Amino acid sequence: MAELEGLRGIRARRAALDAEELELIDRARRSGGTWPEIAAALGLGSRQAAEQRRLRLARAAERDSLPRRWELDQAYGRSAVDLRKCAVELHRRIGADRRWDDRFRRAALVRETLAAAPDAPAGALHDLVTVVLADLAAPDVPVLPGPLRAAVNRLRGAAASYT
């Protein structure tokens, strides 16, 4: 029945649109767009509504990739799960920081490296995190805002306990 096939495709198309919307919101923020401007572009009534929408989209993207991540981490145990969770959390926080790419010389590279974390095999994930932490320890990295600094510290702890 063609109608049922059409209905089955809606979920995949909706997920693709959500991913595109999240990417556009993040790019707008990195380009200097304010939350009120983003809210207006989305037809939302407030900056808070736009921030909440971005958070919902980010959480949905993370939730949708959980089955794949679980499969990837099976052979590595809890430490791989924790490492991936911390890497994804830091990436989400970086995505919400419109000044991130201008904070230090390799900031954009850190963001892009962390973008691979959700779907990276556990061994590659550890290598990605090692590179990110080295970049974040460079002398030109300024003192980061509290929530970002806390997320980096959690990532450091998870990387140290990775077995």
Protein backbone atom coordinates (compact mmCIF):
# COMPACT_ATOMS: atom_id res chain seq x y z
CA MET A 1 0.00 0.00 0.00
CA ALA A 2 1.60 3.25 -1.20
CA GLU A 3 0.14 5.34 1.62
CA LEU A 4 1.85 3.23 4.27
CA GLU A 5 5.18 3.45 2.47
CA GLY A 6 4.77 7.22 2.34
CA LEU A 7 4.04 7.34 6.04
CA ARG A 8 7.12 5.24 6.82
CA GLY A 9 9.29 7.75 4.99
CA ILE A 10 8.06 10.71 7.00
CA ARG A 11 10.14 9.87 10.07
CA ALA A 12 13.38 9.75 8.07
CA ARG A 13 12.56 13.00 6.27
CA ARG A 14 11.65 14.68 9.59
CA ALA A 15 14.95 13.54 11.14
CA ALA A 16 16.86 14.90 8.14
CA LEU A 17 15.07 18.25 8.42
CA ASP A 18 15.76 18.42 12.15
CA ALA A 19 19.45 17.72 11.55
CA GLU A 20 19.55 20.42 8.89
CA GLU A 21 17.78 22.90 11.18
CA LEU A 22 20.23 22.19 14.01
CA GLU A 23 23.19 22.69 11.67
CA LEU A 24 21.74 25.97 10.35
CA ILE A 25 21.10 27.26 13.88
CA ASP A 26 24.67 26.41 14.88
CA ARG A 27 26.10 28.02 11.75
CA ALA A 28 24.00 31.14 12.35
CA ARG A 29 25.33 31.36 15.92
CA ARG A 30 28.93 30.88 14.74
CA SER A 31 28.37 33.63 12.16
CA GLY A 32 27.28 36.05 14.87
CA GLY A 33 23.51 35.57 14.79
CA THR A 34 21.78 36.37 18.05
CA TRP A 35 19.10 34.22 19.65
CA PRO A 36 16.40 36.86 19.00
CA GLU A 37 17.39 36.92 15.30
CA ILE A 38 17.28 33.14 15.13
CA ALA A 39 13.92 33.10 16.90
CA ALA A 40 12.51 35.54 14.34
CA ALA A 41 13.89 33.48 11.42
CA LEU A 42 12.23 30.35 12.86
CA GLY A 43 8.96 32.14 13.52
CA LEU A 44 9.33 31.73 17.28
CA GLY A 45 8.23 34.31 19.81
CA SER A 46 11.33 34.61 21.98
CA ARG A 47 15.05 33.98 22.26
CA GLN A 48 14.28 31.42 24.97
CA ALA A 49 12.05 29.50 22.56
CA ALA A 50 14.87 29.43 19.99
CA GLU A 51 17.40 28.20 22.57
CA GLN A 52 14.98 25.51 23.74
CA ARG A 53 14.35 24.44 20.16
CA ARG A 54 18.09 24.05 19.54
CA LEU A 55 18.43 22.04 22.73
CA ARG A 56 15.50 19.78 21.73
CA LEU A 57 16.99 19.23 18.27
CA ALA A 58 20.43 18.43 19.74
CA ARG A 59 18.96 15.98 22.24
CA ALA A 60 16.86 14.30 19.54
CA ALA A 61 19.93 13.89 17.32
CA GLU A 62 21.82 12.39 20.24
CA ARG A 63 18.93 10.06 21.11
CA ASP A 64 18.60 8.91 17.49
CA SER A 65 22.26 7.90 17.40
CA LEU A 66 22.13 5.96 20.69
CA PRO A 67 21.42 2.51 19.17
CA ARG A 68 24.38 2.89 16.80
CA ARG A 69 26.65 4.11 19.61
CA TRP A 70 25.58 1.26 21.88
CA GLU A 71 26.54 -1.19 19.16
CA LEU A 72 29.90 0.51 18.65
CA ASP A 73 30.74 0.50 22.37
CA GLN A 74 29.73 -3.08 23.23
CA ALA A 75 33.21 -4.56 23.11
CA TYR A 76 34.78 -1.73 25.10
CA GLY A 77 32.57 -1.51 28.18
CA ARG A 78 31.51 1.37 30.35
CA SER A 79 34.60 3.52 29.82
CA ALA A 80 33.83 3.86 26.09
CA VAL A 81 30.23 4.83 26.89
CA ASP A 82 31.42 7.50 29.33
CA LEU A 83 34.04 8.83 26.91
CA ARG A 84 31.50 9.12 24.10
CA LYS A 85 28.95 10.78 26.39
CA CYS A 86 31.49 13.40 27.51
CA ALA A 87 32.66 14.06 23.93
CA VAL A 88 29.09 14.50 22.71
CA GLU A 89 28.28 16.79 25.64
CA LEU A 90 31.29 19.01 24.91
CA HIS A 91 30.37 19.13 21.22
CA ARG A 92 26.81 20.16 22.12
CA ARG A 93 28.10 22.95 24.39
CA ILE A 94 30.52 24.16 21.72
CA GLY A 95 27.67 24.22 19.19
CA ALA A 96 25.71 26.57 21.43
CA ASP A 97 28.67 28.96 21.88
CA ARG A 98 28.54 31.51 19.09
CA ARG A 99 32.03 32.79 19.91
CA TRP A 100 33.67 29.36 19.91
CA ASP A 101 35.39 29.53 16.51
CA ASP A 102 37.05 32.84 17.46
CA ARG A 103 38.24 31.78 20.91
CA PHE A 104 41.59 30.34 19.75
CA ARG A 105 43.42 29.30 16.61
CA ARG A 106 42.30 25.63 16.48
CA ALA A 107 38.78 26.10 17.89
CA ALA A 108 36.99 25.26 14.62
CA LEU A 109 39.14 22.14 14.25
CA VAL A 110 38.20 21.04 17.78
CA ARG A 111 34.51 21.51 16.95
CA GLU A 112 34.78 19.55 13.71
CA THR A 113 36.80 16.76 15.33
CA LEU A 114 34.19 16.37 18.07
CA ALA A 115 31.46 16.21 15.39
CA ALA A 116 32.82 12.76 14.47
CA ALA A 117 32.52 11.46 18.06
CA PRO A 118 28.93 10.14 17.99
CA ASP A 119 29.61 7.61 15.24
CA ALA A 120 33.32 6.89 15.66
CA PRO A 121 34.41 3.37 16.63
CA ALA A 122 35.59 3.31 20.25
CA GLY A 123 39.29 3.08 19.39
CA ALA A 124 39.05 5.98 16.98
CA LEU A 125 36.97 7.89 19.52
CA HIS A 126 39.82 7.70 22.01
CA ASP A 127 42.23 9.03 19.38
CA LEU A 128 39.84 11.87 18.49
CA VAL A 129 39.49 12.83 22.14
CA THR A 130 43.26 12.70 22.66
CA VAL A 131 43.76 15.16 19.78
CA VAL A 132 40.96 17.43 21.03
CA LEU A 133 42.41 17.52 24.55
CA ALA A 134 45.87 18.32 23.17
CA ASP A 135 44.39 21.19 21.15
CA LEU A 136 42.56 22.45 24.24
CA ALA A 137 45.81 22.41 26.23
CA ALA A 138 47.62 24.67 23.74
CA PRO A 139 49.07 27.91 25.12
CA ASP A 140 46.78 30.13 23.03
CA VAL A 141 43.58 28.66 24.50
CA PRO A 142 41.99 31.26 26.78
CA VAL A 143 40.22 30.48 30.01
CA LEU A 144 36.90 29.06 28.83
CA PRO A 145 33.52 29.95 30.33
CA GLY A 146 32.55 27.79 33.32
CA PRO A 147 30.17 25.33 31.59
CA LEU A 148 32.64 24.72 28.74
CA ARG A 149 35.54 24.35 31.17
CA ALA A 150 33.54 21.83 33.24
CA ALA A 151 32.67 19.82 30.09
CA VAL A 152 36.36 19.77 29.07
CA ASN A 153 37.32 18.56 32.56
CA ARG A 154 34.71 15.76 32.39
CA LEU A 155 36.12 14.74 29.00
CA ARG A 156 39.66 14.71 30.47
CA GLY A 157 38.49 12.49 33.32
CA ALA A 158 36.71 10.08 30.98
CA ALA A 159 39.77 9.89 28.72
CA ALA A 160 42.02 9.17 31.71
CA SER A 161 39.81 6.29 32.86
CA TYR A 162 39.35 4.84 29.35
CA THR A 163 40.59 1.25 29.24
